Short mmCIF file of N, CA and C in Angstrom, two decimals:
data_model
loop_
_atom_site.label_atom_id
_atom_site.label_comp_id
_atom_site.label_asym_id
_atom_site.label_seq_id
_atom_site.Cartn_x
_atom_site.Cartn_y
_atom_site.Cartn_z
N MET A 521 34.49 73.61 139.45
CA MET A 521 35.70 74.05 140.13
C MET A 521 35.47 75.46 140.68
N ASP A 522 35.96 75.65 141.87
CA ASP A 522 35.84 76.94 142.56
C ASP A 522 36.91 77.90 142.02
N LEU A 523 36.48 79.04 141.52
CA LEU A 523 37.43 80.02 140.98
C LEU A 523 38.39 80.55 142.04
N ARG A 524 37.96 80.50 143.29
CA ARG A 524 38.82 80.93 144.39
C ARG A 524 40.11 80.09 144.41
N LEU A 525 39.99 78.81 144.07
CA LEU A 525 41.18 77.94 144.02
C LEU A 525 42.18 78.44 142.98
N LEU A 526 41.66 78.86 141.84
CA LEU A 526 42.55 79.37 140.79
C LEU A 526 43.17 80.71 141.18
N ARG A 527 42.40 81.54 141.87
CA ARG A 527 42.96 82.82 142.35
C ARG A 527 44.10 82.57 143.33
N PHE A 528 43.89 81.64 144.25
CA PHE A 528 44.94 81.32 145.22
C PHE A 528 46.14 80.68 144.52
N PHE A 529 45.87 79.81 143.55
CA PHE A 529 46.96 79.18 142.80
C PHE A 529 47.81 80.24 142.11
N THR A 530 47.17 81.20 141.43
CA THR A 530 47.96 82.21 140.71
C THR A 530 48.77 83.07 141.68
N ALA A 531 48.22 83.32 142.86
CA ALA A 531 48.97 84.10 143.86
C ALA A 531 50.21 83.33 144.32
N VAL A 532 50.05 82.04 144.61
CA VAL A 532 51.19 81.23 145.04
C VAL A 532 52.20 81.13 143.91
N TYR A 533 51.72 80.93 142.70
CA TYR A 533 52.61 80.83 141.54
C TYR A 533 53.45 82.10 141.40
N GLU A 534 52.81 83.25 141.51
CA GLU A 534 53.51 84.52 141.32
C GLU A 534 54.42 84.88 142.50
N GLU A 535 53.99 84.55 143.71
CA GLU A 535 54.79 84.88 144.89
C GLU A 535 55.85 83.82 145.19
N LYS A 536 55.59 82.60 144.71
CA LYS A 536 56.46 81.45 145.01
C LYS A 536 56.61 81.25 146.52
N ASN A 537 55.53 81.63 147.23
CA ASN A 537 55.55 81.53 148.69
C ASN A 537 54.11 81.54 149.18
N ILE A 538 53.72 80.54 149.96
CA ILE A 538 52.34 80.41 150.41
C ILE A 538 51.97 81.52 151.39
N THR A 539 52.88 81.87 152.29
CA THR A 539 52.59 82.93 153.26
C THR A 539 52.37 84.27 152.57
N LEU A 540 53.24 84.60 151.61
CA LEU A 540 53.08 85.86 150.88
C LEU A 540 51.80 85.85 150.05
N ALA A 541 51.47 84.70 149.47
CA ALA A 541 50.23 84.59 148.70
C ALA A 541 49.02 84.80 149.61
N ALA A 542 49.08 84.26 150.82
CA ALA A 542 47.98 84.43 151.77
C ALA A 542 47.80 85.90 152.13
N GLU A 543 48.90 86.58 152.38
CA GLU A 543 48.83 88.01 152.69
C GLU A 543 48.23 88.79 151.52
N ARG A 544 48.66 88.45 150.33
CA ARG A 544 48.17 89.13 149.13
C ARG A 544 46.67 88.91 148.94
N CYS A 545 46.20 87.72 149.29
CA CYS A 545 44.79 87.38 149.10
C CYS A 545 43.93 87.69 150.33
N PHE A 546 44.57 88.22 151.38
CA PHE A 546 43.87 88.58 152.61
C PHE A 546 43.17 87.38 153.26
N VAL A 547 43.86 86.23 153.24
CA VAL A 547 43.37 85.03 153.91
C VAL A 547 44.51 84.44 154.72
N SER A 548 44.19 83.43 155.50
CA SER A 548 45.23 82.80 156.32
C SER A 548 46.07 81.85 155.48
N GLN A 549 47.27 81.57 155.95
CA GLN A 549 48.16 80.64 155.26
C GLN A 549 47.53 79.24 155.17
N PRO A 550 46.88 78.74 156.25
CA PRO A 550 46.24 77.43 156.12
C PRO A 550 45.13 77.40 155.06
N SER A 551 44.45 78.52 154.86
CA SER A 551 43.41 78.58 153.82
C SER A 551 44.02 78.40 152.43
N ILE A 552 45.15 79.04 152.20
CA ILE A 552 45.84 78.90 150.91
C ILE A 552 46.33 77.46 150.75
N SER A 553 46.96 76.92 151.78
CA SER A 553 47.48 75.55 151.71
C SER A 553 46.36 74.56 151.43
N SER A 554 45.25 74.73 152.11
CA SER A 554 44.10 73.84 151.92
C SER A 554 43.55 73.96 150.50
N ALA A 555 43.46 75.18 150.00
CA ALA A 555 42.95 75.40 148.64
C ALA A 555 43.87 74.77 147.60
N ILE A 556 45.18 74.91 147.79
CA ILE A 556 46.13 74.33 146.84
C ILE A 556 46.02 72.81 146.86
N LYS A 557 45.90 72.23 148.05
CA LYS A 557 45.73 70.77 148.14
C LYS A 557 44.46 70.33 147.45
N GLN A 558 43.38 71.08 147.64
CA GLN A 558 42.11 70.75 146.99
C GLN A 558 42.25 70.83 145.47
N LEU A 559 42.90 71.87 144.97
CA LEU A 559 43.11 72.02 143.53
C LEU A 559 43.96 70.88 142.99
N GLU A 560 45.01 70.53 143.71
CA GLU A 560 45.86 69.42 143.29
C GLU A 560 45.07 68.12 143.24
N GLN A 561 44.17 67.92 144.20
CA GLN A 561 43.34 66.72 144.19
C GLN A 561 42.37 66.72 143.01
N GLU A 562 41.76 67.87 142.76
CA GLU A 562 40.82 67.97 141.64
C GLU A 562 41.50 67.71 140.30
N LEU A 563 42.74 68.18 140.18
CA LEU A 563 43.47 68.02 138.92
C LEU A 563 44.32 66.75 138.90
N ASP A 564 44.37 66.07 140.04
CA ASP A 564 45.16 64.84 140.19
C ASP A 564 46.61 65.07 139.76
N THR A 565 47.20 66.11 140.34
CA THR A 565 48.59 66.45 140.02
C THR A 565 49.21 67.22 141.18
N THR A 566 50.51 67.39 141.11
CA THR A 566 51.24 68.21 142.08
C THR A 566 51.64 69.50 141.38
N LEU A 567 51.25 70.62 141.97
CA LEU A 567 51.53 71.91 141.36
C LEU A 567 52.77 72.57 141.95
N PHE A 568 53.01 72.33 143.23
CA PHE A 568 54.13 72.97 143.92
C PHE A 568 54.87 71.94 144.77
N ILE A 569 56.18 72.09 144.84
CA ILE A 569 57.00 71.34 145.78
C ILE A 569 57.31 72.30 146.92
N ARG A 570 56.80 71.97 148.09
CA ARG A 570 56.96 72.87 149.24
C ARG A 570 58.31 72.69 149.90
N HIS A 571 58.90 73.79 150.35
CA HIS A 571 60.13 73.76 151.15
C HIS A 571 60.08 74.91 152.14
N LYS A 572 61.06 75.01 153.01
CA LYS A 572 61.01 75.99 154.11
C LYS A 572 60.93 77.44 153.64
N LYS A 573 61.52 77.77 152.53
CA LYS A 573 61.56 79.16 152.07
C LYS A 573 60.50 79.49 151.03
N GLY A 574 59.63 78.56 150.73
CA GLY A 574 58.60 78.83 149.74
C GLY A 574 58.21 77.57 148.99
N VAL A 575 58.01 77.72 147.70
CA VAL A 575 57.63 76.58 146.86
C VAL A 575 58.42 76.62 145.56
N ASN A 576 58.62 75.44 145.02
CA ASN A 576 59.15 75.32 143.66
C ASN A 576 57.98 74.99 142.74
N LEU A 577 58.00 75.53 141.57
CA LEU A 577 56.93 75.32 140.61
C LEU A 577 57.18 74.06 139.81
N THR A 578 56.15 73.23 139.65
CA THR A 578 56.27 72.03 138.83
C THR A 578 55.92 72.38 137.38
N ASP A 579 56.19 71.45 136.48
CA ASP A 579 55.80 71.64 135.08
C ASP A 579 54.29 71.82 134.96
N GLU A 580 53.55 71.10 135.81
CA GLU A 580 52.10 71.21 135.79
C GLU A 580 51.65 72.63 136.19
N ALA A 581 52.35 73.23 137.14
CA ALA A 581 52.03 74.61 137.54
C ALA A 581 52.29 75.57 136.38
N HIS A 582 53.40 75.36 135.69
CA HIS A 582 53.72 76.21 134.53
C HIS A 582 52.67 76.05 133.43
N TYR A 583 52.14 74.84 133.29
CA TYR A 583 51.11 74.57 132.29
C TYR A 583 49.78 75.22 132.69
N LEU A 584 49.43 75.11 133.98
CA LEU A 584 48.15 75.61 134.46
C LEU A 584 48.09 77.14 134.52
N TYR A 585 49.20 77.77 134.84
CA TYR A 585 49.19 79.21 135.10
C TYR A 585 48.57 80.05 133.97
N PRO A 586 49.02 79.94 132.72
CA PRO A 586 48.40 80.78 131.68
C PRO A 586 46.93 80.45 131.45
N LEU A 587 46.57 79.19 131.65
CA LEU A 587 45.16 78.81 131.51
C LEU A 587 44.32 79.45 132.61
N ALA A 588 44.84 79.43 133.83
CA ALA A 588 44.13 80.02 134.96
C ALA A 588 44.00 81.53 134.79
N ILE A 589 45.06 82.18 134.36
CA ILE A 589 45.03 83.63 134.15
C ILE A 589 43.98 83.99 133.10
N ARG A 590 43.97 83.27 132.00
CA ARG A 590 43.01 83.55 130.93
C ARG A 590 41.57 83.34 131.43
N LEU A 591 41.35 82.25 132.16
CA LEU A 591 40.02 81.97 132.68
C LEU A 591 39.57 83.04 133.67
N LEU A 592 40.44 83.42 134.59
CA LEU A 592 40.09 84.45 135.56
C LEU A 592 39.84 85.80 134.89
N ASN A 593 40.63 86.13 133.89
CA ASN A 593 40.41 87.38 133.14
C ASN A 593 39.07 87.36 132.42
N ASP A 594 38.74 86.21 131.81
CA ASP A 594 37.46 86.09 131.12
C ASP A 594 36.29 86.25 132.09
N VAL A 595 36.40 85.61 133.25
CA VAL A 595 35.34 85.72 134.26
C VAL A 595 35.20 87.16 134.72
N ASN A 596 36.32 87.84 134.93
CA ASN A 596 36.28 89.23 135.38
C ASN A 596 35.69 90.16 134.34
N ARG A 597 35.79 89.79 133.06
CA ARG A 597 35.28 90.63 131.98
C ARG A 597 33.79 90.42 131.70
N LEU A 598 33.19 89.37 132.24
CA LEU A 598 31.79 89.07 131.94
C LEU A 598 30.85 90.24 132.20
N PRO A 599 30.89 90.89 133.36
CA PRO A 599 29.98 92.02 133.56
C PRO A 599 30.16 93.13 132.52
N GLN A 600 31.40 93.40 132.16
CA GLN A 600 31.67 94.43 131.15
C GLN A 600 31.10 94.03 129.80
N LEU A 601 31.24 92.76 129.43
CA LEU A 601 30.72 92.29 128.15
C LEU A 601 29.20 92.42 128.10
N PHE A 602 28.53 92.10 129.20
CA PHE A 602 27.08 92.23 129.22
C PHE A 602 26.65 93.69 129.22
N GLN A 603 27.41 94.54 129.88
CA GLN A 603 27.09 95.96 129.88
C GLN A 603 27.22 96.52 128.47
N GLN A 604 28.29 96.14 127.77
CA GLN A 604 28.48 96.62 126.40
C GLN A 604 27.35 96.12 125.50
N ARG A 605 26.90 94.91 125.76
CA ARG A 605 25.84 94.32 124.94
C ARG A 605 24.54 95.09 125.09
N THR A 606 24.29 95.65 126.26
CA THR A 606 23.02 96.34 126.49
C THR A 606 23.10 97.84 126.21
N GLU A 607 24.27 98.36 125.96
CA GLU A 607 24.38 99.78 125.65
C GLU A 607 23.80 100.05 124.26
N CYS A 608 23.12 101.15 124.14
CA CYS A 608 22.49 101.51 122.87
C CYS A 608 23.50 102.20 121.95
N LEU A 609 23.35 101.91 120.68
CA LEU A 609 24.16 102.56 119.65
C LEU A 609 23.25 103.52 118.89
N PRO A 610 23.40 104.81 119.09
CA PRO A 610 22.51 105.76 118.42
C PRO A 610 22.85 105.90 116.93
N LEU A 611 21.82 106.00 116.12
CA LEU A 611 21.99 106.23 114.68
C LEU A 611 20.85 107.14 114.23
N THR A 612 21.21 108.28 113.66
CA THR A 612 20.22 109.22 113.14
C THR A 612 20.15 109.06 111.63
N LEU A 613 18.94 108.79 111.14
CA LEU A 613 18.72 108.61 109.71
C LEU A 613 17.82 109.72 109.18
N ALA A 614 18.25 110.31 108.09
CA ALA A 614 17.44 111.33 107.43
C ALA A 614 16.51 110.64 106.44
N ASN A 615 15.24 111.00 106.49
CA ASN A 615 14.22 110.35 105.68
C ASN A 615 13.76 111.28 104.56
N PHE A 616 13.89 110.81 103.33
CA PHE A 616 13.38 111.58 102.20
C PHE A 616 11.88 111.31 102.06
N PRO A 617 11.11 112.31 101.67
CA PRO A 617 9.64 112.16 101.62
C PRO A 617 9.16 111.09 100.65
N ASP A 618 9.98 110.71 99.67
CA ASP A 618 9.53 109.74 98.68
C ASP A 618 9.55 108.30 99.19
N LEU A 619 9.98 108.07 100.42
CA LEU A 619 10.01 106.71 100.98
C LEU A 619 8.67 106.37 101.62
N SER A 620 8.18 105.17 101.30
CA SER A 620 6.90 104.75 101.89
C SER A 620 7.11 104.22 103.31
N GLN A 621 6.02 104.17 104.05
CA GLN A 621 6.08 103.65 105.42
C GLN A 621 6.52 102.18 105.42
N THR A 622 6.12 101.42 104.42
CA THR A 622 6.50 100.01 104.31
C THR A 622 8.00 99.88 104.11
N GLU A 623 8.56 100.70 103.22
CA GLU A 623 10.01 100.66 102.99
C GLU A 623 10.78 101.03 104.26
N LEU A 624 10.30 102.04 104.97
CA LEU A 624 10.94 102.44 106.22
C LEU A 624 10.86 101.32 107.26
N ALA A 625 9.69 100.72 107.39
CA ALA A 625 9.50 99.64 108.37
C ALA A 625 10.43 98.47 108.05
N ASN A 626 10.54 98.12 106.77
CA ASN A 626 11.43 97.02 106.37
C ASN A 626 12.89 97.36 106.66
N CYS A 627 13.26 98.61 106.40
CA CYS A 627 14.63 99.07 106.67
C CYS A 627 14.93 98.98 108.16
N PHE A 628 14.01 99.47 108.98
CA PHE A 628 14.21 99.44 110.44
C PHE A 628 14.27 98.01 110.97
N ALA A 629 13.42 97.15 110.44
CA ALA A 629 13.42 95.76 110.88
C ALA A 629 14.76 95.09 110.56
N LEU A 630 15.26 95.35 109.36
CA LEU A 630 16.55 94.77 108.96
C LEU A 630 17.69 95.30 109.83
N LEU A 631 17.69 96.60 110.07
CA LEU A 631 18.74 97.18 110.92
C LEU A 631 18.68 96.63 112.34
N ASN A 632 17.48 96.52 112.91
CA ASN A 632 17.35 96.00 114.26
C ASN A 632 17.72 94.52 114.35
N GLN A 633 17.49 93.80 113.27
CA GLN A 633 17.88 92.39 113.24
C GLN A 633 19.40 92.26 113.22
N GLN A 634 20.06 93.08 112.45
CA GLN A 634 21.51 93.03 112.31
C GLN A 634 22.23 93.64 113.51
N ILE A 635 21.65 94.68 114.10
CA ILE A 635 22.27 95.39 115.23
C ILE A 635 21.19 95.58 116.31
N PRO A 636 21.02 94.57 117.18
CA PRO A 636 19.91 94.59 118.14
C PRO A 636 19.90 95.78 119.10
N ASN A 637 21.05 96.31 119.46
CA ASN A 637 21.07 97.41 120.42
C ASN A 637 21.14 98.79 119.74
N LEU A 638 20.68 98.84 118.51
CA LEU A 638 20.67 100.09 117.75
C LEU A 638 19.49 100.96 118.19
N LEU A 639 19.77 102.22 118.43
CA LEU A 639 18.73 103.19 118.79
C LEU A 639 18.57 104.13 117.60
N LEU A 640 17.48 103.93 116.86
CA LEU A 640 17.26 104.69 115.63
C LEU A 640 16.47 105.97 115.89
N GLU A 641 16.90 107.03 115.22
CA GLU A 641 16.16 108.28 115.25
C GLU A 641 15.95 108.71 113.80
N LEU A 642 14.71 108.97 113.45
CA LEU A 642 14.37 109.37 112.10
C LEU A 642 14.14 110.88 112.09
N VAL A 643 14.84 111.58 111.18
CA VAL A 643 14.71 113.04 111.09
C VAL A 643 14.38 113.42 109.65
N ASP A 644 13.98 114.66 109.48
CA ASP A 644 13.68 115.21 108.16
C ASP A 644 14.92 115.15 107.27
N HIS A 645 14.71 115.05 105.97
CA HIS A 645 15.82 114.89 105.02
C HIS A 645 16.79 116.07 105.04
N ASN A 646 16.38 117.24 105.53
CA ASN A 646 17.28 118.40 105.58
C ASN A 646 18.04 118.52 106.90
N ALA A 647 17.68 117.71 107.88
CA ALA A 647 18.31 117.79 109.21
C ALA A 647 19.66 117.06 109.22
N PRO A 648 20.54 117.45 110.14
CA PRO A 648 21.80 116.71 110.28
C PRO A 648 21.53 115.26 110.64
N ALA A 649 22.29 114.35 110.03
CA ALA A 649 22.07 112.92 110.26
C ALA A 649 23.35 112.14 110.02
N ASP A 650 23.39 110.92 110.58
CA ASP A 650 24.53 110.03 110.35
C ASP A 650 24.48 109.43 108.95
N ALA A 651 23.26 109.21 108.45
CA ALA A 651 23.08 108.64 107.11
C ALA A 651 21.75 109.13 106.55
N ARG A 652 21.62 109.05 105.22
CA ARG A 652 20.40 109.48 104.56
C ARG A 652 19.80 108.30 103.81
N LEU A 653 18.51 108.11 104.02
CA LEU A 653 17.78 107.06 103.32
C LEU A 653 17.22 107.64 102.03
N THR A 654 17.45 106.92 100.93
CA THR A 654 16.91 107.36 99.64
C THR A 654 16.16 106.20 99.00
N LEU A 655 15.31 106.52 98.05
CA LEU A 655 14.53 105.50 97.36
C LEU A 655 15.44 104.53 96.63
N ASP A 656 16.58 105.00 96.14
CA ASP A 656 17.52 104.13 95.41
C ASP A 656 17.99 102.95 96.26
N MET A 657 18.06 103.13 97.55
CA MET A 657 18.53 102.07 98.43
C MET A 657 17.58 100.88 98.46
N PHE A 658 16.33 101.10 98.13
CA PHE A 658 15.32 100.06 98.24
C PHE A 658 14.98 99.41 96.91
N LYS A 659 15.62 99.83 95.85
CA LYS A 659 15.38 99.24 94.53
C LYS A 659 16.36 98.10 94.31
N ALA A 660 15.85 97.00 93.80
CA ALA A 660 16.69 95.83 93.56
C ALA A 660 17.35 95.88 92.21
#
């Protein structure tokens, strides 16, 4: 299904007028009418009852509207969701000298597995840090 059809549908639904919906969407009135007819054919239903002053909404239009809004909002959010997914989360860890390289490597592997976009920085145990690694953390 073409998302443009749902955008035009929501405009007609909100304006209750095909001409006003066309103006709002910056397309011609016949383009809106054609899109609504196509959507009605795809869904095998009537969404609007047309009359000289606009349209009346059918029960099917009332049913479709919140679904269309949610779908369009989700589609619009996709780029933002992917951007958030790729953003790094910085975490500074203070390392005590008594930790072995193996323990540190295991700790980093576990953190990266749990939080893939984590950006770890290891600093001396006396430096400012978000958290401090101690030998006690690695004892079972």
